[in-house]
Structures are given as C-alpha cells and as structure tokens.
Coordinates of C-alpha atoms and ligand atoms in Angstrom, one line a residue:
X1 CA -54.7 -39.9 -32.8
X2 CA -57.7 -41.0 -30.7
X3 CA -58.7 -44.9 -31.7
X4 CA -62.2 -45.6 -31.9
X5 CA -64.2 -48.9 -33.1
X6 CA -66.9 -49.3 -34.8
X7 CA -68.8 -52.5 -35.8
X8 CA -71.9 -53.9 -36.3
X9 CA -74.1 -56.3 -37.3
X10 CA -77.4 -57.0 -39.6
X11 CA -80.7 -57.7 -37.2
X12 CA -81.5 -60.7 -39.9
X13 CA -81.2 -63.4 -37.1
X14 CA -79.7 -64.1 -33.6
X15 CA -75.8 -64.3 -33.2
X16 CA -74.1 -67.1 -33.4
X17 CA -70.5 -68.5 -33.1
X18 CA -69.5 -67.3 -36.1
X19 CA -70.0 -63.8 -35.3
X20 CA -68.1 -64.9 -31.7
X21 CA -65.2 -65.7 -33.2
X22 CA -64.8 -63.3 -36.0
X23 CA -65.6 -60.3 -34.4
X24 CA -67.8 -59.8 -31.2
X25 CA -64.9 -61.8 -29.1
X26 CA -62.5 -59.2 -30.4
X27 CA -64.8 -55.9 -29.8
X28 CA -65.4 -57.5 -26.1
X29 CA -61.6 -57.8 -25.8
X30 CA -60.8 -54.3 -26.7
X31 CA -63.9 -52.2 -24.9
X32 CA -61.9 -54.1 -21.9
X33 CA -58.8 -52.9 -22.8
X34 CA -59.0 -49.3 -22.5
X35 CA -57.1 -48.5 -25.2
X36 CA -59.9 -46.8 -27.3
X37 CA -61.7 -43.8 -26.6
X38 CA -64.8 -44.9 -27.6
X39 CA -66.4 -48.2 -29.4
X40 CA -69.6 -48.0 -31.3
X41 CA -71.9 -51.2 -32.1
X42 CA -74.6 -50.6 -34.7
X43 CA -77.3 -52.5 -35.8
X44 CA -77.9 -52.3 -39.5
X45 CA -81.0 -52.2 -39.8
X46 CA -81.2 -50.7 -43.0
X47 CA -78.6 -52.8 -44.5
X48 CA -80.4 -55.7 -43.8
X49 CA -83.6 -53.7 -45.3
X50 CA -81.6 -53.7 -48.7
X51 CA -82.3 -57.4 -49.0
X52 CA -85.0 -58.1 -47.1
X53 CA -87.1 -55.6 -48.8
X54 CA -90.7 -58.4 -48.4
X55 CA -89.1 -59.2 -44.4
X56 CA -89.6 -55.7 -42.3
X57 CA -91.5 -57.4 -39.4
X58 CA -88.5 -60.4 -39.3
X59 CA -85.3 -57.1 -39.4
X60 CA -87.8 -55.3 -36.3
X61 CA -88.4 -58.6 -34.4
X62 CA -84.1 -59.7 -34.2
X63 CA -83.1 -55.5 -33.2
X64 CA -83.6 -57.1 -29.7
X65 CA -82.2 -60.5 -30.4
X66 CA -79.2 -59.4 -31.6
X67 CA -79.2 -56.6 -29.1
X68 CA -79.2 -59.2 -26.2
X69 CA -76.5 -61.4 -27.7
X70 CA -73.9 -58.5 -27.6
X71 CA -74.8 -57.6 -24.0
X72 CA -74.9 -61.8 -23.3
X73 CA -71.2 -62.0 -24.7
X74 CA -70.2 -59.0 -22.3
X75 CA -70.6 -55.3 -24.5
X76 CA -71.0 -52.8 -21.9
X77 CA -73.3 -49.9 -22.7
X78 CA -71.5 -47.9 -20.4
X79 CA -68.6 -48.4 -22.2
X80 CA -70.2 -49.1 -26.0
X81 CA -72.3 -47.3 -27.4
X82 CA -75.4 -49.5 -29.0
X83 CA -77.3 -48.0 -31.4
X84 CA -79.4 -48.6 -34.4
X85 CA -78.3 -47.3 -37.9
X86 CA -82.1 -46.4 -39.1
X87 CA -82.4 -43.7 -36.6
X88 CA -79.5 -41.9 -37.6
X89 CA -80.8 -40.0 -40.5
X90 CA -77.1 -38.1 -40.7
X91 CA -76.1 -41.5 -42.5
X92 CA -78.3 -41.6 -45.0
X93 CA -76.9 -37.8 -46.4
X94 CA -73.5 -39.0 -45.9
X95 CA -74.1 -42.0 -48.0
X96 CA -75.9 -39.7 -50.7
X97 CA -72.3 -37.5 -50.8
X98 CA -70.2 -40.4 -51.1
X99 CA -71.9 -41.9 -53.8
X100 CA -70.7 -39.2 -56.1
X101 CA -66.9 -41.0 -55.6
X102 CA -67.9 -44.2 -56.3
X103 CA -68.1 -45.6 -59.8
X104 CA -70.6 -48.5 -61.1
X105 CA -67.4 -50.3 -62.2
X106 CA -65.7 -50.3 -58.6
X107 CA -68.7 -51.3 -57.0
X108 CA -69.0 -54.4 -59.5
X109 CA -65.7 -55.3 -58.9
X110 CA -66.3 -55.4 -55.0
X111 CA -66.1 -59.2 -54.6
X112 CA -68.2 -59.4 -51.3
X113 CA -71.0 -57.8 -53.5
X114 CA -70.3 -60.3 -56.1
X115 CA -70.3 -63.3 -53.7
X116 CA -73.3 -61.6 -52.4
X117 CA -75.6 -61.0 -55.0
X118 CA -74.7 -64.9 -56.8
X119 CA -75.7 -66.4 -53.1
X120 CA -79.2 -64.1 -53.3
X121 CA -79.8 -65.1 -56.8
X122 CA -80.4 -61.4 -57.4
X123 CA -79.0 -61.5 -60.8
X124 CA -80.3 -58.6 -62.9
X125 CA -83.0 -57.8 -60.1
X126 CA -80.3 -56.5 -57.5
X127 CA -81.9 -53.7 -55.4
X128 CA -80.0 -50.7 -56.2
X129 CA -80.2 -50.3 -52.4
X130 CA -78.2 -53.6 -52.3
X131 CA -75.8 -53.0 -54.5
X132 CA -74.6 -49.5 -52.9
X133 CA -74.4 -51.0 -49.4
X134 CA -70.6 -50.4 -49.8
X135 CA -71.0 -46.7 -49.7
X136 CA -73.4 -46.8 -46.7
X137 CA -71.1 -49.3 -45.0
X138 CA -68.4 -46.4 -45.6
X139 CA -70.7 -43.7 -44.2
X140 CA -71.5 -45.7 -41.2
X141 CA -67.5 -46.3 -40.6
X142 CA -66.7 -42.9 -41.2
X143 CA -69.6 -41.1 -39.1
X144 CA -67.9 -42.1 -35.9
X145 CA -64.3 -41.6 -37.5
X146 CA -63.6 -45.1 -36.5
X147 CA -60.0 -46.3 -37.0
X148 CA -60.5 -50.2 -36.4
X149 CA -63.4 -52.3 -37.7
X150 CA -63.0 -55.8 -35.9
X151 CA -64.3 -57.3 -38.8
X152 CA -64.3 -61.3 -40.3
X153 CA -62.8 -61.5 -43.5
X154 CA -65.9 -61.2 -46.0
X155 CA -65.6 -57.8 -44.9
X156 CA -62.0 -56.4 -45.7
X157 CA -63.2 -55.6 -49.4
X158 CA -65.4 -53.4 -47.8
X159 CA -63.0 -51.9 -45.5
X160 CA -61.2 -51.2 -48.7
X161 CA -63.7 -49.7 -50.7
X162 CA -64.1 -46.7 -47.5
X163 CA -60.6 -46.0 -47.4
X164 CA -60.7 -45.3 -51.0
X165 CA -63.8 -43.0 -50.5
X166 CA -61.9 -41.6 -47.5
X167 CA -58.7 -40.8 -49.6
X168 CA -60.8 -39.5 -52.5
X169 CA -63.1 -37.4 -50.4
X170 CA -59.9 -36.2 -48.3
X171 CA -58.3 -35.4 -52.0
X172 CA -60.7 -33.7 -53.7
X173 CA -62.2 -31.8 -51.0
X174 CA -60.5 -31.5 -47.4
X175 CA -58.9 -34.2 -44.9
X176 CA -62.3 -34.2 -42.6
X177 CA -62.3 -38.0 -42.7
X178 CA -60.5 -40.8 -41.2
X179 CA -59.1 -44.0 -43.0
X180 CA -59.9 -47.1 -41.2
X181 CA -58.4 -50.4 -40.8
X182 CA -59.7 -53.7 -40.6
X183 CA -59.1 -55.8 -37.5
X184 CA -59.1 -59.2 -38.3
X185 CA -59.6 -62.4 -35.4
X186 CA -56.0 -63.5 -34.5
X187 CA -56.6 -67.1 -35.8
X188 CA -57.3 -68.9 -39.6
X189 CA -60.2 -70.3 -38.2
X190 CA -62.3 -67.7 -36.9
X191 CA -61.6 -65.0 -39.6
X192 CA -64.4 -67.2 -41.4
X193 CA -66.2 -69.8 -39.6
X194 CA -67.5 -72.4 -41.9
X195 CA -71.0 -73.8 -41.0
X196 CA -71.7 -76.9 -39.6
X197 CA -72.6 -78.3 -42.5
X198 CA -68.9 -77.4 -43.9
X199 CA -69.8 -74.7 -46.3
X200 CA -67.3 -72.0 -46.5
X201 CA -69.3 -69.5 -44.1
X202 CA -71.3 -69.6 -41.5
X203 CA -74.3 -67.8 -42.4
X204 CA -77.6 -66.7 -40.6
X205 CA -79.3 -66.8 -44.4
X206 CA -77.3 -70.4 -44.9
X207 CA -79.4 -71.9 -41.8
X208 CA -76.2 -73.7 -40.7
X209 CA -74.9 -71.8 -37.6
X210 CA -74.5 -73.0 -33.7
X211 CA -76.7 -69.9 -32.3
X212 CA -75.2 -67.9 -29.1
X213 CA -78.8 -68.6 -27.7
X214 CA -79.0 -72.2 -28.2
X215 CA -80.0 -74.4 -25.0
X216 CA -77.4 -76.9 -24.6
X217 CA -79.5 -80.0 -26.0
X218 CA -79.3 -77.8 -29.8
X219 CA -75.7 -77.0 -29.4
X220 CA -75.4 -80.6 -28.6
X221 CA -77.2 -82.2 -31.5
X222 CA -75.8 -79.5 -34.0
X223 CA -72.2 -80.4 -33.4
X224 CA -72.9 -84.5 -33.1
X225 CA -74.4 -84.0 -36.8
X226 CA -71.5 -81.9 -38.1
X227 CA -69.5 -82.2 -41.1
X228 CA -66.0 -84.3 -40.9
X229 CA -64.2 -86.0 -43.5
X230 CA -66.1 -88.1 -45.8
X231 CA -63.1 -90.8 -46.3
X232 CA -63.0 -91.3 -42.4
X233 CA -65.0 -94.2 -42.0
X234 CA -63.5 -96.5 -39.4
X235 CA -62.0 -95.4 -36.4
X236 CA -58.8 -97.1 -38.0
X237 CA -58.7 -95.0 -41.0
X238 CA -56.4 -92.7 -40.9
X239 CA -58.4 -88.9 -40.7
X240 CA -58.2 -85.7 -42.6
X241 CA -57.9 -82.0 -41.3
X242 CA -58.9 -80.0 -44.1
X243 CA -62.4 -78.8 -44.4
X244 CA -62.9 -81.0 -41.3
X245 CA -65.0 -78.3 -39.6
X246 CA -64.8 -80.2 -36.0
X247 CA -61.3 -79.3 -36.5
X248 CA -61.5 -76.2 -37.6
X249 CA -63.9 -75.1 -34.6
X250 CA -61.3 -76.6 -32.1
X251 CA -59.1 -74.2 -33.9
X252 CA -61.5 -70.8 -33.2
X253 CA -62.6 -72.3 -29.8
X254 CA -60.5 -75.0 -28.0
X255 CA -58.0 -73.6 -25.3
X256 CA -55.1 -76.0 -23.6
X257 CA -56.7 -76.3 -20.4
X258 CA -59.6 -77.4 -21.8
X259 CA -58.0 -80.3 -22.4
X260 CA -57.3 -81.3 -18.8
X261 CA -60.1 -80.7 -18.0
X262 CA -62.5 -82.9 -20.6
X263 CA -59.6 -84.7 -22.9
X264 CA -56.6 -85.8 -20.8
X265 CA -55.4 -88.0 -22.7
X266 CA -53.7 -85.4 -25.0
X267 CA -51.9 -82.6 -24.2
X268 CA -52.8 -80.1 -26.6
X269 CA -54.7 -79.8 -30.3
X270 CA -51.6 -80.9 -31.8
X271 CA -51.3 -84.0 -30.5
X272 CA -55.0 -84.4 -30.9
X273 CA -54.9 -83.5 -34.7
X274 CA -51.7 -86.2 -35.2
X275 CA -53.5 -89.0 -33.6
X276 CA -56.4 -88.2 -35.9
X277 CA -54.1 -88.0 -39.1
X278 CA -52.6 -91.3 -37.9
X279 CA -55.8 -93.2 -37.1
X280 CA -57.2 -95.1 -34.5
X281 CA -59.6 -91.7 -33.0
X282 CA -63.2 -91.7 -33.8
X283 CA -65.2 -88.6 -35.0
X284 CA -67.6 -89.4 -31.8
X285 CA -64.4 -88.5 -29.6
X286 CA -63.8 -85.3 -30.8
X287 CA -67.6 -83.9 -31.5
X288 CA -67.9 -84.7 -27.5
X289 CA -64.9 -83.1 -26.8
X290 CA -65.9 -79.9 -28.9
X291 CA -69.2 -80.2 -27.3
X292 CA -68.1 -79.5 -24.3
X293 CA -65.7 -76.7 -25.6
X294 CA -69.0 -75.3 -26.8
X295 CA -70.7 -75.8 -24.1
X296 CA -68.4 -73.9 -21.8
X297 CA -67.9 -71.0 -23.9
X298 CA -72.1 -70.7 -24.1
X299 CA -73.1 -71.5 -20.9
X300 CA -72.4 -68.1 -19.3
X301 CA -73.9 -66.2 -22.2
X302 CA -76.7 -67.9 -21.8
X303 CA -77.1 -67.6 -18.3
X304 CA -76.5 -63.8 -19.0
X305 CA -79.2 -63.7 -21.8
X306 CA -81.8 -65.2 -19.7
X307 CA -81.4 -62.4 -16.9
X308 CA -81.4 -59.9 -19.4
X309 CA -84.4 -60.9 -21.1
X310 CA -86.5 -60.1 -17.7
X311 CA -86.0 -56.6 -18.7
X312 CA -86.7 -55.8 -22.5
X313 CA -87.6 -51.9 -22.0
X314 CA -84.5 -51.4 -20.2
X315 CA -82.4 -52.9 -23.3
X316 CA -85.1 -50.5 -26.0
X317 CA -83.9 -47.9 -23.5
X318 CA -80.0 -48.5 -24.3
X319 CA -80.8 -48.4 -27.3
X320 CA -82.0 -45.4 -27.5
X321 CA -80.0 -43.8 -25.5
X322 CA -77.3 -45.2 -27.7
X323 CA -78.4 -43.8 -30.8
X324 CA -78.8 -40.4 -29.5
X325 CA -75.5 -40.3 -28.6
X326 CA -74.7 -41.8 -31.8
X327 CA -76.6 -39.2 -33.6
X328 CA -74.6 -36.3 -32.0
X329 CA -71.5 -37.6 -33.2
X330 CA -73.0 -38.5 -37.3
X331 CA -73.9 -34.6 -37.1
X332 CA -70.8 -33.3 -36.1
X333 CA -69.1 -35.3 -39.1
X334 CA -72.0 -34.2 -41.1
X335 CA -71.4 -31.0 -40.7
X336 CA -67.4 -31.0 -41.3
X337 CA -68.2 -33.0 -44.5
X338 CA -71.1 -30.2 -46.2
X339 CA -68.5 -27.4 -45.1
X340 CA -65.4 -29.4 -46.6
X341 CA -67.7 -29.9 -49.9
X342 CA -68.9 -26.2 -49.9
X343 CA -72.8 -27.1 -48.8
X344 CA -72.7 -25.1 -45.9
X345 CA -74.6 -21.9 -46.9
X346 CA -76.0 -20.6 -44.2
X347 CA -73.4 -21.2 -41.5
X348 CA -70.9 -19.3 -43.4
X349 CA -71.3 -16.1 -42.9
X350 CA -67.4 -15.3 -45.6
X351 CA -70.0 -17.0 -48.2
X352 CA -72.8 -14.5 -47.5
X353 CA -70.2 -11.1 -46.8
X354 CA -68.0 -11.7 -50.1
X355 CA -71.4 -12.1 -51.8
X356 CA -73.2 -9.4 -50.9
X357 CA -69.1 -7.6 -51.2
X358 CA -69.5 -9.1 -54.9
X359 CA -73.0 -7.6 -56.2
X360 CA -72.0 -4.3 -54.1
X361 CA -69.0 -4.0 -56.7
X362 CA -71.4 -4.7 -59.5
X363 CA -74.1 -2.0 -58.6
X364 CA -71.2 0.3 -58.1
Ligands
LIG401 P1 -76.3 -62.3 -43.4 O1 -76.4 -63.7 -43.9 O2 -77.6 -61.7 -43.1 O3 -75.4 -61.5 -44.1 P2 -74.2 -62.9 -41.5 O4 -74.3 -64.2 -40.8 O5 -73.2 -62.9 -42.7 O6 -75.6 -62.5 -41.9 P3 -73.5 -60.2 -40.8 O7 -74.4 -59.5 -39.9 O8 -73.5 -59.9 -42.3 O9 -73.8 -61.8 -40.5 O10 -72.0 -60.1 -40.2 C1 -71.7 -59.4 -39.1 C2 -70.2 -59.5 -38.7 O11 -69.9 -60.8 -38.4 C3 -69.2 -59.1 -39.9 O12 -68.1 -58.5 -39.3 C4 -68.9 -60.5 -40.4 O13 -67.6 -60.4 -41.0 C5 -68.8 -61.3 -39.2 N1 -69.2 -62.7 -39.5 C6 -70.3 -63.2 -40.0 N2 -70.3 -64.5 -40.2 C7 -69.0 -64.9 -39.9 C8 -68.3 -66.1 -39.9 N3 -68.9 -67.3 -40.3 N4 -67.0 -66.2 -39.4 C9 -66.4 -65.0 -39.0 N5 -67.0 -63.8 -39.0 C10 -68.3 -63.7 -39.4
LIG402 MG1 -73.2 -61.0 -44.0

C-alpha cells in the first residue's frame, strides 16, 4: 500500500520547539526519506476557529508565521504539499458524514477533549464546533488517505477516534477509507515537551514556549530562567532529574558531539545527568550548555526564515498552489465516500435505469 503523511498544525501562534521535537523534526525526516509517496501539511485554520471564535484577525495573521516556520525547519513544497484546511470545502462534507458515527458519549470520553475544554474553562459553554474537532480532525486525516500522522502524544486519542470512524464507516458502508497510525518522536522527551516554566506541555495558549523564531538574546534569557529542581540550592546539593525540564530538553535536543564541542568535560548526557544526581554541578552549567544546544539547532532556521520572509507572495503562492492540489485529492475521497454511502444520484446512471426499469413495471 502507498504511505502517505499528513500533519498539521493550528495558525494560533509561531512554532516553537515543542512542535520541533514532537512532530515537524520527524515530517522533515521522512519527506527526506523517500519512502512516502506523498506528505501533506495543513494548516488548521478552522480548528483553531473552533476556539478562537472572538480571534479571526490573530488565526489570519499566524497562516504565514506558521507557514514560514515549516519551510525554516526544511519542508519542501516541492515535495510537501502546504495547504490550508479552510479552503478545502470537501472537508467540511466529510466531517458532516462522519458525524453520523460518532456518538456524544465517545466524544466525552475523548481525553484530549477533556484536557482540552478544563484548560479553556469552556465548561458548559463548549462551542459545539470545539467539541466535534475529533471528527474534523478524522476527515482531514482521511481526505488524503494518510497512513502515518507524525503526531506528539496529546494527539494519539485522536488518532484513535479516526480509526474507529474509519472501521465503522468501512463496516457499515464500503472499505473506501484508510486507517491511520500515529507516528510518535523516537524519544520520552519530545513526545511532549514541557514548557519552560515545567508545566506538562508546551503550549502556544500556555505562553511558555522557546519560539523557532526567537533571536538568540530570547532563546537565551528563556532557558537561563527555566524551571529546575526546587531542592537544588547549592552547587553541592545533590540534583534531581525528574521534572527538571533543562534535563528533559537535553533529552529532545542534546546530541554527543555536542558535547565536544561546548561541554568536554563529560562524555555524554549520562555522565552529565550522574554528576548532577551526585552534586557538585550548578544549574548555571547546564542552562549554558543547553543554550548553546538551542542555539545551534535555531540558528539555521533562523537564518532560513529571515531569507524567506523577503518574499511573502511567493510563500501565499505555495500555499495556494498547495491547497489546490490538496483540494483535488479531498474530492476524489469525497466522491468514493457519497457513492460508498449511496449519495451519488446523479453519477449513477444503474440508480437512474433500475428506476425508471422500476416505475416501467408499475405502469405496465
Ligand atoms: P494550541 O495551544 O493552540 O493547541 P499547540 O501548541 O498545542 O497549540 P497544536 O497546533 O495544537 O499546538 O499542535 C500541533 C502539533 O504539534 C501536534 O501534533 C501536537 O501533538 C504537537 N505538539 C504541540 N505541542 C507539543 C509539545 N509540547 N511537545 C510535543 N509535541 C507537541
Ligand atoms: Mg494543541
């Protein structure tokens, strides 16, 4: 079978590391590897409408912020197709279907919802828009017959929730859809970046995120103020690992040689961690030494950024492009899933013979 990716991400803000490690480092990885026929990258624009309902102008002003991060961090739109979910109207009807398989009950048990709506304090005001966002994440997914979703892991419940639609769909009507899997970044750490203020996620709606886009000095200052272990007070005391987030970053981000190069002293993470668990290693050390981790890893995506921002109607223009393309594809699956659910009047002309066959009986 023919693998193809699709992803995305909600224009509520620029990228940030997060994002890097739990998914846009992997979909970089695998347009490179030639091993899937096609990868699609949409912007959810109407996702993020669903709860940001008083915020249209902030969702239209980040389309080309997050647009430039993903071409920054290396997606090729000659090789990815960029688009943006609004203008592909096909997803919309597809959602509208797939709602019929759904019930209330599944979609209150979905915990990213749950987690979702307690964070928003939506509580009985949830959008109704919001709360399906599921079944339009499963119609975007299953538009483009996407087999892998490099995803972080708030996301495998959703995941979930479209293979179930797929297998019900597939069940009750006919196997036109394909079930996809999650694909989840290869280490703890990056399948869910805490913030830098040590919260569980980093979040663009949390305000605690290193941005793709930030100049050196902010990436700087943001991981000099970031959030240790409380009990490590002297440089004697002996450190803790867990929910030490500068830790936990050198986990998604450090590689060996980047200790030869800015940390000689140790050989690798481990030895780093065991001095730190031992005591006698200051915090100061090893927020510099992340620093310039960070700093290496940005730099060029920076660099790239800044010479693609001298061109923003040629990135509108990808865009486009990229949804038109899109947009073929959505209708094709469109119109496999109206003839599968017998909604396909007028292009089946069996329906209209046996019909007129029918009455012709009748008169007789
Ligand atoms: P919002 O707060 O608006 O929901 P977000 O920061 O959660 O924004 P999304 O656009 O919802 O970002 O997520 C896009 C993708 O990035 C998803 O695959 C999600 O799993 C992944 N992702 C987001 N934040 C992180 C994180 N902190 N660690 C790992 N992956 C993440
Ligand atoms: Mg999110």
């Amino acid at each position: 079978m023919e693998k193809i990716i699709l992803t995305g991400d909600r224009p509520t803000g620029r990228l940030h590391v997060g994002h890097y490690a739990g998914s846009l480092r992997r979909r970089v990885e695998l347009q490179d590897s030639g091993e899937y026929s096609r990868t699609f990258i949409m912007i959810a624009d109407a996702q993020a409408l669903t709860d940001n309902i008083e915020e249209p102008e902030k969702v239209r002003q980040n389309i080309i912020e997050v647009a430039l991060d993903y071409m920054s961090c290396g997606l090729d739109p000659a090789r990815s197709t960029m688009f943006i979910q609004s203008q592909i109207s096909e997803l919309c009807e597809l959602t509208f279907y797939y709602m019929d398989l759904v019930t209330v009950a599944r979609l209150q048990r979905n915990p990213t919802v749950k987690n979702e709506i307690q964070m928003r304090n939506f509580e009985a005001s949830i959008p109704v828009g919001f709360f399906t966002y599921p079944i339009s994440q499963a119609a975007d997914i299953t538009a483009f017959k996407a087999t892998t979703v490099p995803v972080g892991d708030d996301q495998l419940p959703m995941i979930e929730q479209t293979r179930e639609i797929v297998h019900k769909f597939n069940t009750v009507y006919a196997p036109v859809l394909v079930e996809p899997s999650a694909l989840l970044a290869a280490n703890e750490a990056s399948k869910r970046l805490p913030g830098t203020d040590g919260k569980a996620k980093m979040s663009k709606s949390l305000g605690n995120c290193i941005y793709l886009a930030d100049s050196a000095d902010e990436v700087r200052a943001k991981v000099m103020s970031m959030f240790t272990d409380p009990q490590h007070l002297l440089v004697s005391d002996p450190g803790h690992l867990e929910g030490n987030t500068v830790f936990t970053y050198l986990d998604a981000f450090c590689k060996p040689e980047h200790f030869g190069r800015y940390l000689p002293d140790y050989g690798d993470l481990d030895e780093l961690k065991a001095h730190y668990q031992r005591g006698g290693l200051g915090d100061m050390k090893v927020k510099k030494f992340l620093n310039n981790v960070m700093q290496e890893l940005l730099e060029p995506i920076r660099t790239r950024r800044k010479e693609l921002e001298k061109d923003i109607p040629a990135i509108y223009e990808i865009l486009k492009k990229g949804s038109e393309e899109a947009r073929e594809v959505a209708a094709e699956t469109l119109s496999q899933v109206k003839s599968a659910m017998r909604i396909n009047y007028f292009e089946d002309a069996d329906l209209i013979r046996s019909q007129s066959e029918r009455f012709g009986r009748n008169a007789q």
